[in-house]
Coordinates of C-alpha atoms in Angstrom, one line a residue:
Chain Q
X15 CA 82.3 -66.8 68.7
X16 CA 84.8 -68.7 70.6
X17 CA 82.7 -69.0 73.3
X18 CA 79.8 -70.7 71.0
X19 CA 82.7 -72.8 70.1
X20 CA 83.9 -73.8 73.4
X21 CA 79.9 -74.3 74.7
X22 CA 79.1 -76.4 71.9
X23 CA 81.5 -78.5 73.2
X24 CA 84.1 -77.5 70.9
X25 CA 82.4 -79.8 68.0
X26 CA 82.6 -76.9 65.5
X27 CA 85.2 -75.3 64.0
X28 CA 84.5 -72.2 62.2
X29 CA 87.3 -72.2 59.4
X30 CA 86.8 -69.0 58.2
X31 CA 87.5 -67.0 61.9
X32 CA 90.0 -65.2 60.7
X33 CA 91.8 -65.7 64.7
X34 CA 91.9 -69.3 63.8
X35 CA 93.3 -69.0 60.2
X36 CA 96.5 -70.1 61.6
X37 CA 98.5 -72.7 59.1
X38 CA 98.6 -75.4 61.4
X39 CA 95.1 -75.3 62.6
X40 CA 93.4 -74.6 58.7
X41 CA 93.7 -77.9 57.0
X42 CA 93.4 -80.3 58.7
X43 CA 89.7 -80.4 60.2
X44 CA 89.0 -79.4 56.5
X45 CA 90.4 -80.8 54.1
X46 CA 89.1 -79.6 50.8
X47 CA 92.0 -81.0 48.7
X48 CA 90.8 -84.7 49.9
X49 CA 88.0 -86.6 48.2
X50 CA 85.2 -85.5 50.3
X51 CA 84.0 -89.8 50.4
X52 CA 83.4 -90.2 54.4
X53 CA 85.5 -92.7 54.3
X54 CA 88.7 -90.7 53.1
X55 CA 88.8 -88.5 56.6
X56 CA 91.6 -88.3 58.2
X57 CA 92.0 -90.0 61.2
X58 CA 92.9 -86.2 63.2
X59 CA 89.8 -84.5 62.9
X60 CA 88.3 -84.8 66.3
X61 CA 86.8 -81.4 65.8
X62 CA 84.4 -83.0 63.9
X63 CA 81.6 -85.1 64.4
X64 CA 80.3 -86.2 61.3
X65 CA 77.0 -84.6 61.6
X66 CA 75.8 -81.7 59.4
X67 CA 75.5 -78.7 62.3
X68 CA 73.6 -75.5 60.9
X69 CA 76.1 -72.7 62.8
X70 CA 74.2 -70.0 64.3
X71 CA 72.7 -67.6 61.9
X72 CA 73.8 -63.9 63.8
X73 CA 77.3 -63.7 64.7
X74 CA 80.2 -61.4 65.2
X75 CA 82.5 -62.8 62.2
X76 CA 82.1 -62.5 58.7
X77 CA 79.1 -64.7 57.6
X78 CA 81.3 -67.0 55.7
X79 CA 80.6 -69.8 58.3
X80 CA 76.9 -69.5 57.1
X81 CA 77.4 -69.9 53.4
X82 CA 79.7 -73.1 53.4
X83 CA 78.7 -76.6 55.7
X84 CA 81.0 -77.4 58.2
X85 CA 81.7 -80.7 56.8
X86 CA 81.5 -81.3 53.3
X87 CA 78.8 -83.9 52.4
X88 CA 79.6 -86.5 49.4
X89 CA 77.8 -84.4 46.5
X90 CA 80.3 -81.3 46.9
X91 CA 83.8 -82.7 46.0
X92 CA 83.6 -80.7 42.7
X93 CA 82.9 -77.3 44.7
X94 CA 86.9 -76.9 45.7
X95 CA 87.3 -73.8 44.0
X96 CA 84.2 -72.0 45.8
X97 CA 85.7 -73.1 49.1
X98 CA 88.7 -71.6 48.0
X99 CA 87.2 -68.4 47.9
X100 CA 85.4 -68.2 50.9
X101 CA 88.6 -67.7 52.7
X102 CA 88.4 -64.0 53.5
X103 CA 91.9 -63.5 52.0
X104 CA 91.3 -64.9 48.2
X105 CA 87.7 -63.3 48.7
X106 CA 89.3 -59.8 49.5
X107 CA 91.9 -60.0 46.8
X108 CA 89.4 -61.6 44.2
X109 CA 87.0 -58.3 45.0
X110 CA 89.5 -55.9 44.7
X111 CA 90.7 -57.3 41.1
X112 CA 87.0 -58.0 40.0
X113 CA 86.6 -53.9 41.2
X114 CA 89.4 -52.6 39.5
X115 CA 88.4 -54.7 36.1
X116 CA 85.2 -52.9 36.3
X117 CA 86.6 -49.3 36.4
X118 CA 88.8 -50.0 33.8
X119 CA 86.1 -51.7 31.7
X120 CA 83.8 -48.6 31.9
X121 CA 86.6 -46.2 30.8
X122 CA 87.6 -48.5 28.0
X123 CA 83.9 -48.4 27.0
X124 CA 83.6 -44.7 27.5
X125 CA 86.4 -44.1 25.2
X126 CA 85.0 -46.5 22.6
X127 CA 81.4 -44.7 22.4
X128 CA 82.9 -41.4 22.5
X129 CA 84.5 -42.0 19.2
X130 CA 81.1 -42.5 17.9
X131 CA 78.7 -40.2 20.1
X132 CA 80.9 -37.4 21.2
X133 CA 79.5 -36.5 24.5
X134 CA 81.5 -34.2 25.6
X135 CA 81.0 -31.6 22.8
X136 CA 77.4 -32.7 23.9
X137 CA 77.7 -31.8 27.1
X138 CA 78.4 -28.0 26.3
X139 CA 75.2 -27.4 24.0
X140 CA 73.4 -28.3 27.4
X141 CA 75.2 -26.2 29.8
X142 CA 72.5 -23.7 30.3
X143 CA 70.4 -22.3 32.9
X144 CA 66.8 -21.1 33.7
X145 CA 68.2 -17.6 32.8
X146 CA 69.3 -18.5 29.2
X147 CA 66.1 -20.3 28.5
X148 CA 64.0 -18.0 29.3
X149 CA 65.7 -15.2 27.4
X150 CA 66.3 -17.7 24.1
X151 CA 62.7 -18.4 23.6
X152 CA 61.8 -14.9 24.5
X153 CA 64.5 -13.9 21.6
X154 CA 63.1 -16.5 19.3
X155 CA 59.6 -15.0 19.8
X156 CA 60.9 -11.6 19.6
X157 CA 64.0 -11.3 17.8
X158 CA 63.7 -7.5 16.5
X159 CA 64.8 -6.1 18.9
X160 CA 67.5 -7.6 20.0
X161 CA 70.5 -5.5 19.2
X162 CA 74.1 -7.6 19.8
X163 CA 74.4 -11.1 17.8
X164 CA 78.3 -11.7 18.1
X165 CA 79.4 -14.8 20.0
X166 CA 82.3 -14.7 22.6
X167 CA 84.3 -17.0 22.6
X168 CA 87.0 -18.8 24.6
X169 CA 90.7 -20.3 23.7
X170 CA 89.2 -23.4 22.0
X171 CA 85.4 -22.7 21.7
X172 CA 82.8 -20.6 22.1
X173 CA 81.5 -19.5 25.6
X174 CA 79.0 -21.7 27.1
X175 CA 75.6 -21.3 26.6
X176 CA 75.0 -20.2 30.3
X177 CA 77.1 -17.4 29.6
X178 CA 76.3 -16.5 26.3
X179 CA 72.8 -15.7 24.6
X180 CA 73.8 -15.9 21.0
X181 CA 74.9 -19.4 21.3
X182 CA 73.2 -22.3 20.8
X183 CA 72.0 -25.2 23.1
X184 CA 70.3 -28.7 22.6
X185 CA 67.9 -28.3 25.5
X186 CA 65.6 -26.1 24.1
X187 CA 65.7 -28.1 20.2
X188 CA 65.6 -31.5 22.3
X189 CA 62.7 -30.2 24.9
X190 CA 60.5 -28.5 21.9
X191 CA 60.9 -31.9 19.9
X192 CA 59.2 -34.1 22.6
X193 CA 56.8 -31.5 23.3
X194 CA 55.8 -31.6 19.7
X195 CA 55.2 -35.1 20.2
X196 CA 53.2 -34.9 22.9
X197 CA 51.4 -31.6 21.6
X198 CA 50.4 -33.3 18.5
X199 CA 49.2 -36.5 20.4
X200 CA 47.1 -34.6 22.1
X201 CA 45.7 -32.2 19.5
X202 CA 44.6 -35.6 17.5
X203 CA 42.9 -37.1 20.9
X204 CA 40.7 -33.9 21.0
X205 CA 39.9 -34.6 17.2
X206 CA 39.1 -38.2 18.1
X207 CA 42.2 -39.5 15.7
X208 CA 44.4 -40.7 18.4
X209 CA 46.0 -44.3 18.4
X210 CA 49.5 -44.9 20.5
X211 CA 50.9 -45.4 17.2
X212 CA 49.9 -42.3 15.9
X213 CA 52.9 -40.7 18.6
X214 CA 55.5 -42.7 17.3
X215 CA 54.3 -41.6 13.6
X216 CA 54.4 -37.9 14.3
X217 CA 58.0 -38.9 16.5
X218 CA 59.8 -40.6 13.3
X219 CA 58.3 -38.0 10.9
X220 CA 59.6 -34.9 12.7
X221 CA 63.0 -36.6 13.5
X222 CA 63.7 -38.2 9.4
X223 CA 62.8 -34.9 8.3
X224 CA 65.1 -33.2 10.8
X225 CA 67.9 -35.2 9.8
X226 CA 67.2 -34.6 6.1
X227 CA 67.2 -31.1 6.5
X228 CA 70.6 -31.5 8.0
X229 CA 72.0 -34.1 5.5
X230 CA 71.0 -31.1 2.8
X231 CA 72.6 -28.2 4.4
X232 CA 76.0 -30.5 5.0
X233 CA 75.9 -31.4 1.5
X234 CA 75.5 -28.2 0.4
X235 CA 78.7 -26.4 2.4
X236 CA 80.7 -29.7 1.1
X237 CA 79.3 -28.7 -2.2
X238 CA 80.1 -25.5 -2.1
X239 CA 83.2 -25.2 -0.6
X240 CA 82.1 -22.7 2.0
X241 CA 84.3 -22.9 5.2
X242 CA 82.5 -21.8 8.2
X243 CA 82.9 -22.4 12.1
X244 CA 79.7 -24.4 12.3
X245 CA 79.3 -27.8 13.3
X246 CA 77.4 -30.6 12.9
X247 CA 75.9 -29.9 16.4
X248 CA 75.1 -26.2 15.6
X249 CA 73.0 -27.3 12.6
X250 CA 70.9 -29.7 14.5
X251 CA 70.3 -26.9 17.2
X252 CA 69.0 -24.5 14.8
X253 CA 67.2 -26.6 12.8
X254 CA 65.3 -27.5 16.5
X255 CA 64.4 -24.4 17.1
X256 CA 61.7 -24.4 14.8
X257 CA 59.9 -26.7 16.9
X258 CA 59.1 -24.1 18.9
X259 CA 57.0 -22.2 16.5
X260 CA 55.2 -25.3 15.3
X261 CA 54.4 -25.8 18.9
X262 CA 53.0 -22.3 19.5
X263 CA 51.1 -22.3 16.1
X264 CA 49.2 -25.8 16.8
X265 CA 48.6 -24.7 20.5
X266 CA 47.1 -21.7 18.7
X267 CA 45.1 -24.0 16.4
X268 CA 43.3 -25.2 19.2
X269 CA 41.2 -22.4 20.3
X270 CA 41.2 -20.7 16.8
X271 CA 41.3 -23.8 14.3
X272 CA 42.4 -22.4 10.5
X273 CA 42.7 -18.8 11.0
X274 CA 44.7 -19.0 14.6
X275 CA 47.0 -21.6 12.8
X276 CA 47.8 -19.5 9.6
X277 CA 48.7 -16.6 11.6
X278 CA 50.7 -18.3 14.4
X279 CA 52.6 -20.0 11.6
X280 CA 53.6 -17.2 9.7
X281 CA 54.3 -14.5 12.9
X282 CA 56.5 -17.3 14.2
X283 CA 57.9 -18.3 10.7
X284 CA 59.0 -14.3 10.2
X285 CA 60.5 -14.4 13.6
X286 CA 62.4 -17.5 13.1
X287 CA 63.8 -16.3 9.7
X288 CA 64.7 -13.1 11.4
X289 CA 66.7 -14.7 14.3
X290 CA 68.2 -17.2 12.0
X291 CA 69.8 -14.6 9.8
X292 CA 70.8 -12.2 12.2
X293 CA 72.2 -15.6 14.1
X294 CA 74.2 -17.0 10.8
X295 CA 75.1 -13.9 9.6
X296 CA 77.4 -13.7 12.2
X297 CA 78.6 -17.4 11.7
X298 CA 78.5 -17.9 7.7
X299 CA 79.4 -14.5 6.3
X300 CA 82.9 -12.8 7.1
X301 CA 83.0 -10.2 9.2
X302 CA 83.0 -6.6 7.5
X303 CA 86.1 -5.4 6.8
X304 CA 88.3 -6.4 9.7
X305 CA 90.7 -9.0 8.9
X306 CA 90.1 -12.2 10.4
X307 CA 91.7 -12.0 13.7
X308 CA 90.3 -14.8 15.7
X309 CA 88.7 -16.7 12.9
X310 CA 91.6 -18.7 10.9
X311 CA 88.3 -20.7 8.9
X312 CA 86.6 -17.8 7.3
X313 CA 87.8 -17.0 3.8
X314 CA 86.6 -13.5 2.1
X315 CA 85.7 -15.9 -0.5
X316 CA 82.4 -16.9 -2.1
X317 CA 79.9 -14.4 -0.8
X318 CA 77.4 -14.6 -2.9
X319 CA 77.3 -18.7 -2.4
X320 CA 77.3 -17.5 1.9
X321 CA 74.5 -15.7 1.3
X322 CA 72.7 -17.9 -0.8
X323 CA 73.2 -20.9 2.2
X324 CA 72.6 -18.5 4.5
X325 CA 69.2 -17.4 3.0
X326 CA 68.3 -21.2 2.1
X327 CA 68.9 -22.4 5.6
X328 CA 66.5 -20.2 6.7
X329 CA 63.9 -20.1 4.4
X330 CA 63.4 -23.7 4.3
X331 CA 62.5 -23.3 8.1
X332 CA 58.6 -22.2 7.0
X333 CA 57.8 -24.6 4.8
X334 CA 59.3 -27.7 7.4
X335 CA 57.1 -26.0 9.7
X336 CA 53.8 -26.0 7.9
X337 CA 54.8 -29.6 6.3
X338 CA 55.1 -31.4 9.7
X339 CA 51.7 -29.4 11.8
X340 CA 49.3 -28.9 8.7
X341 CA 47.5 -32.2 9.6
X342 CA 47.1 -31.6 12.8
X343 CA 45.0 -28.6 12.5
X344 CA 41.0 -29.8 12.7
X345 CA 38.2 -28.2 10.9
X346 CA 36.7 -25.7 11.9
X347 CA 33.7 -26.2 13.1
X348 CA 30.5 -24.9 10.8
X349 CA 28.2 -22.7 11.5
X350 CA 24.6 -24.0 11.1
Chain A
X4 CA 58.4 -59.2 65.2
X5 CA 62.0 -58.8 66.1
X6 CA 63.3 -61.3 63.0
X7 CA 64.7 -64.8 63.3
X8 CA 65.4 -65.6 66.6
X9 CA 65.5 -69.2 66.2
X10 CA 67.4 -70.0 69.6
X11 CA 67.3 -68.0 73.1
X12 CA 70.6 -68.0 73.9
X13 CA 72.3 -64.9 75.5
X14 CA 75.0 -64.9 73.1
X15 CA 73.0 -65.1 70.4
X16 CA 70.9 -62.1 71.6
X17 CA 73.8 -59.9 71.6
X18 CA 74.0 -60.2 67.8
X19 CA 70.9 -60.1 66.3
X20 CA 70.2 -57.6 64.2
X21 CA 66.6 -56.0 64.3
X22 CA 65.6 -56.4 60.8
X23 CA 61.8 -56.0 61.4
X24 CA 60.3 -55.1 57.8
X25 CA 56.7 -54.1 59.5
X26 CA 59.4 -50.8 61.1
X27 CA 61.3 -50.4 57.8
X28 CA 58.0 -50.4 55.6
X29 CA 56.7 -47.4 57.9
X30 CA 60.3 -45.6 57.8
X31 CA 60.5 -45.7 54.2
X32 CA 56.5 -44.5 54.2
X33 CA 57.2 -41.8 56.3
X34 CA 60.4 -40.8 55.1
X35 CA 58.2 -40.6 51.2
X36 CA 55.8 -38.4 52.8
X37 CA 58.3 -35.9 54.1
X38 CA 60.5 -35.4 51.5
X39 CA 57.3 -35.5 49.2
X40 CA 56.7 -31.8 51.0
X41 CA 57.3 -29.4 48.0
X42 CA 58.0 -26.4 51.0
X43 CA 60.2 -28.1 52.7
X44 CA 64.1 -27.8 52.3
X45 CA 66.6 -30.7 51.6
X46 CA 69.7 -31.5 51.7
X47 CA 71.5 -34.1 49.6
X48 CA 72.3 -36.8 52.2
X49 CA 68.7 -38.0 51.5
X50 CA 69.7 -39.8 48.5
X51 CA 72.7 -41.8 49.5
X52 CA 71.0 -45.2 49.4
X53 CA 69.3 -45.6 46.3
X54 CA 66.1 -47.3 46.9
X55 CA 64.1 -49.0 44.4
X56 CA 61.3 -51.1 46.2
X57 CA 59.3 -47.8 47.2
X58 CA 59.2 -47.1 43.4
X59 CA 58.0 -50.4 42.5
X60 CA 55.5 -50.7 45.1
X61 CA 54.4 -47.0 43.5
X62 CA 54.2 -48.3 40.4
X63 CA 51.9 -51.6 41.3
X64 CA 49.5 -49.5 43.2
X65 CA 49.0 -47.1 40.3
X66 CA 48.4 -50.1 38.2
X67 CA 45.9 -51.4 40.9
X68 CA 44.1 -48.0 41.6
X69 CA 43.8 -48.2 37.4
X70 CA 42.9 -51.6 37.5
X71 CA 39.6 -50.9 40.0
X72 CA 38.5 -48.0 37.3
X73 CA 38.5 -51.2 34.8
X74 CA 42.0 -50.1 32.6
X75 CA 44.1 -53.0 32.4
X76 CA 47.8 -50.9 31.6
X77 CA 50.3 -52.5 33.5
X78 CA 52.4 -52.7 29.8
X79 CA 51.7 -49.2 29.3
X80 CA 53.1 -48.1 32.8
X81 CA 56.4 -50.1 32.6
X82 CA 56.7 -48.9 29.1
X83 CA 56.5 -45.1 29.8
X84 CA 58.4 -45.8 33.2
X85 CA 61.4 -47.1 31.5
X86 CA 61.8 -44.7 28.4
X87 CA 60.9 -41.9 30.5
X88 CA 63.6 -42.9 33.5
X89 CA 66.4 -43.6 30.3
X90 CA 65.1 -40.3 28.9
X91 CA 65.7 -38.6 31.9
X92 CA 68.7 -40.4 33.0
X93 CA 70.3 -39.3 29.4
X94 CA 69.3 -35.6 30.0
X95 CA 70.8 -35.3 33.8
X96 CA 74.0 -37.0 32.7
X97 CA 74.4 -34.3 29.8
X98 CA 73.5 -31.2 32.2
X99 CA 75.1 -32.4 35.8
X100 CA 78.4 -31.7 36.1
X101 CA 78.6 -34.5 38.8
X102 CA 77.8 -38.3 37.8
X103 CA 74.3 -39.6 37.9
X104 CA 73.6 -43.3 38.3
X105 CA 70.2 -44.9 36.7
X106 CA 69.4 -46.1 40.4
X107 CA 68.9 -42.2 41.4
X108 CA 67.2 -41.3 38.7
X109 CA 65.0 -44.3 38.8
X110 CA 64.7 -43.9 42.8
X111 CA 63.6 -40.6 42.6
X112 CA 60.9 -40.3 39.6
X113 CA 59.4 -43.6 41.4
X114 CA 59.5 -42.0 44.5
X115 CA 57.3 -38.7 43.3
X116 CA 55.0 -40.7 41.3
X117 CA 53.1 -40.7 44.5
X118 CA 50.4 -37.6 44.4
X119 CA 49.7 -39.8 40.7
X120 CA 48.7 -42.6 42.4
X121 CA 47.0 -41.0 44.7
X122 CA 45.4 -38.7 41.3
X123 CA 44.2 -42.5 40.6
X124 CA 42.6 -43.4 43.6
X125 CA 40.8 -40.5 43.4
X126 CA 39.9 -41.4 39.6
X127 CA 38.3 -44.3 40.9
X128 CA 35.6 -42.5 42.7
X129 CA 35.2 -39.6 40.8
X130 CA 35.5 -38.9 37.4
X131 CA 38.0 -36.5 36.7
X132 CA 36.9 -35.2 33.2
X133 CA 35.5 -32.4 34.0
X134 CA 36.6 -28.4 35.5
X135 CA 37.5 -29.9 38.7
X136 CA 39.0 -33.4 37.2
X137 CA 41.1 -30.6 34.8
X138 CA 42.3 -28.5 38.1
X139 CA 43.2 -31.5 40.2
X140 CA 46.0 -33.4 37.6
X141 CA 47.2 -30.1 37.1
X142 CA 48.2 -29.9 40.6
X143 CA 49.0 -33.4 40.7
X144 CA 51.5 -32.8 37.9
X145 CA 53.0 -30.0 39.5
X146 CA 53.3 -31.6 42.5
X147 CA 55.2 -34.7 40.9
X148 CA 57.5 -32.3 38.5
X149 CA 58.7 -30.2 41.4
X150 CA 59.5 -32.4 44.1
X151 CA 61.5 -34.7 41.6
X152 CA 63.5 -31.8 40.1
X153 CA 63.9 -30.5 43.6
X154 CA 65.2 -33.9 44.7
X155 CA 67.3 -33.7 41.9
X156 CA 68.8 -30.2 42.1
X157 CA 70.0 -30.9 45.6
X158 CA 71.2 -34.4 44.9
X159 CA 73.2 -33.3 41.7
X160 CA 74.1 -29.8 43.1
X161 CA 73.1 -28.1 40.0
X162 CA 72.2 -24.7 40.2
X163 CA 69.6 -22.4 38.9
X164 CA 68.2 -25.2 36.8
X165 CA 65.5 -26.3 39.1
X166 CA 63.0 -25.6 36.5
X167 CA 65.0 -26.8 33.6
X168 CA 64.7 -30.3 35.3
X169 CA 61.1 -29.9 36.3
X170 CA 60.0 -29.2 32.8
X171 CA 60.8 -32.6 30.9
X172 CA 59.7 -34.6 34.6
X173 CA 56.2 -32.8 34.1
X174 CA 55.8 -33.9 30.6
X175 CA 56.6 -37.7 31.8
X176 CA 54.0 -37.2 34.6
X177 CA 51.7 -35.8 32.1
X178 CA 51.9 -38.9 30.5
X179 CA 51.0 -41.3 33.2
X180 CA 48.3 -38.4 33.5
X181 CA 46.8 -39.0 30.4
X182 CA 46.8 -42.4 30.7
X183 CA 45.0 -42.7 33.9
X184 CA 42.3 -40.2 32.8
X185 CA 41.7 -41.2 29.4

């Protein structure tokens, strides 16, 4: 670049070379302090000629020289502080600060939302694997035979879903519920009754009534004073699980209208109530006789009141189930 | 086609930089096509630059190839682009264990949204209603869902989940589906 400099006859001088951001030679042939009126140069700055030069658009130094003229014309004495930063120095320091006023920016607003959404408790309900899946809505289809229901669990929690069967994820809840969605949107295009608004219909039905059924059973422990190791999280995964059977049923519903409905409703509404007690039993009712080793929470209190939660938390599955996929059965068709 | 060589000087020849965007459109058109290959291994150096004009040039040929079969749904494209990518986005960040950024997720998906616009082009000559029309976006789906949880597997080094990610990226190209057959 110095040899551009020195060919063009030494007429330009690049102040942001960082070889030539000695003290002596930066100010004076730019003077951004000065009123930048023509008239105000001072009388030392041979390097200049007055003109407007365009420098050379590919070089070897950092491409400040393109951003910033190489002689200030009249209209820019208010853009000091942007020549100010194009000094590689300020602009290196300025970019580190602005960088480490990001980073802690994010964390500060990772902290804040995890007060509110608690993502990493998320996080574990979606630790799973194919493995898991597979085997979960296998066991939710078939739950009779399944023999072991205990949960494992860790110092501070239970295992993770990837290693544990018996515990429950968010995948499969989350996955079924936009599957309904699209199942039902497409069940009502076959039967000519579909509008785009008809998916966000079936998509805030499912979810207020979700939440409902959740907001009941909450109330309900509160009410009752029964003190279990289930969270808010665990509720809202088994209450997603019936998804699963509503999708099953309607897909049955397609190629056997009424009849294929009814049954795929109730064999997946006894299967569900069987996996949900066999699940809950293990989570809402003290264990046997054993003294509470590992569960500080459970009191041998209140039985009858477990059981009565434990038998209303499931048996309100069947009816959710036939109250959000009964109109999305069609007619069967009539023999003439 | 070598770029802005506005002056011949020697000097300035030694620093220009080739940025020839005829070469870099081919490159990027290429490099689509091979990691588009649902046989073919990868490895997760592919998605260190995130890059988003491939997806939006995806995205406004679909909306042409849907224009020529006379369905005007640019709105309905962006709209199911955006909450699917946020959908998606929200799901790898809860099951990754290493950190996703909106640009992969958004890179990706528009990147295998190509056997769909090429599902359209076909739409525009033949009507895919039928057996054949039934067979084809099934294909075309599968294609899409496992390339983009392959790309995403490898990228986000999460293991045995492969199909766990392909599920919920199949029902978002079933959606773009739907709306270029029906």
């Amino acid at each position: 670049m110095n040899l551009v400099a020195a060919q063009k006859g030494s007429r330009k001088k690049r102040v942001s070379d960082t070889a030539a951001m000695s003290a002596p030679a930066y100010p004076p042939p730019y003077n951004p302090y000065a009123s930048a009126v023509p008239g105000n140069m001072p009388p030392n700055m041979n390097m200049y000629d007055g003109r407007y030069v365009l420098p050379p658009p590919y070089t070897a130094s950092p491409d400040y020289s393109r951003i910033h003229p190489s002689f200030p014309p009249a209209d820019q004495g208010f853009s000091i502080p942007s020549q100010f930063l194009n000094e590689p120095l300020v602009a290196n320091v300025a970019m580190q600060y602005g960088q480490a006023l990001v980073g802690s920016g994010k964390q500060l607003v990772g902290q804040e939302l995890e007060k509110y959404v608690p993502f990493s408790r998320i996080k574990y309900y979606f630790a799973v694997d194919t493995r898991y899946v597979t085997k979960k809505l296998g066991l939710l289809f078939f739950p009779f035979t399944h023999s072991d229901w205990s949960l494992r669990y860790e110092q501070d929690g239970p295992v993770q879903p990837r290693y544990e069967i018996n515990a429950p994820d968010l995948y499969i809840p989350t996955m079924a519920y936009v599957t309904y969605v699209l199942v039902a949107g497409l069940v009502l295009g076959m039967q000519d009754r579909f509008t785009p608004e008809v998916l966000s219909i079936q998509a805030s039905t499912a979810l207020a009534w979700t939440v409902f059924e959740i907001i009941v059973e909450l109330i309900t422990m509160y009410i009752t004073n029964i003190q279990t190791n289930l969270k808010t999280l665990d509720l809202i995964a088994y209450g997603g699980y019936k998804y699963v059977g509503i999708i099953f049923a309607v897909l049955l519903s397609i190629l056997f209208h009424k009849t294929g409905y009814f049954i795929g409703l109730i064999y997946c509404s006894m299967s569900l109530i069987f996996f949900l007690v066999r699940t809950l039993k293990v989570q809402i009712l003290p264990i046997g006789t054993s003294p509470s080793h590992h569960d500080p929470y459970m009191h041998n209190s209140g039985n009858k009141r477990r059981m009565y939660l434990l038998l209303f938390v499931a048996g309100i599955q069947p009816f959710l189930m036939w109250w959000l996929s009964f109109h999305l059965i069609s007619p069967p068709v009539p023999k003439s | 086609m070598l770029g802005h060589l506005e002056l011949a000087d020697v000097e300035r020849k030694r620093y220009r930089l080739p940025s020839c965007k005829h070469i870099a459109c081919l490159i990027v058109f290429l490099q689509t096509l091979a990691v588009l290959n649902p046989f073919r291994t990868t490895d997760a150096s592919i998605l260190q630059d995130t890059d988003l004009a491939g997806p939006l040039v995806f995205c406004l040929a679909l909306g042409a190839f849907l224009l020529l079969s006379g369905k005007v749904h640019f709105g309905y494209i962006y709209g199911i682009g955006v909450m699917g990518c946020l959908g998606i986005y929200a799901l790898l960040s809860l099951m990754a264990v290493s950190a996703v950024t909106l640009g992969t997720v958004v890179s990706v998906l528009g990147y295998c949204l190509l056997p769909m616009v090429i599902l359209s082009g076909i739409n525009v000559v033949l009507s895919l209603q039928g057996l054949t029309g039934f067979v084809l976006t099934g294909l075309a789906i599968a294609w899409c869902s496992l390339s983009a949880s392959k790309l995403f597997v490898t990228a986000l080094f999460m293991d045995h989940q492969q199909p766990l990610v392909a599920y919920p990226c199949a029902l978002l190209y079933g959606v773009f589906a739907l709306i270029t057959i029906f």
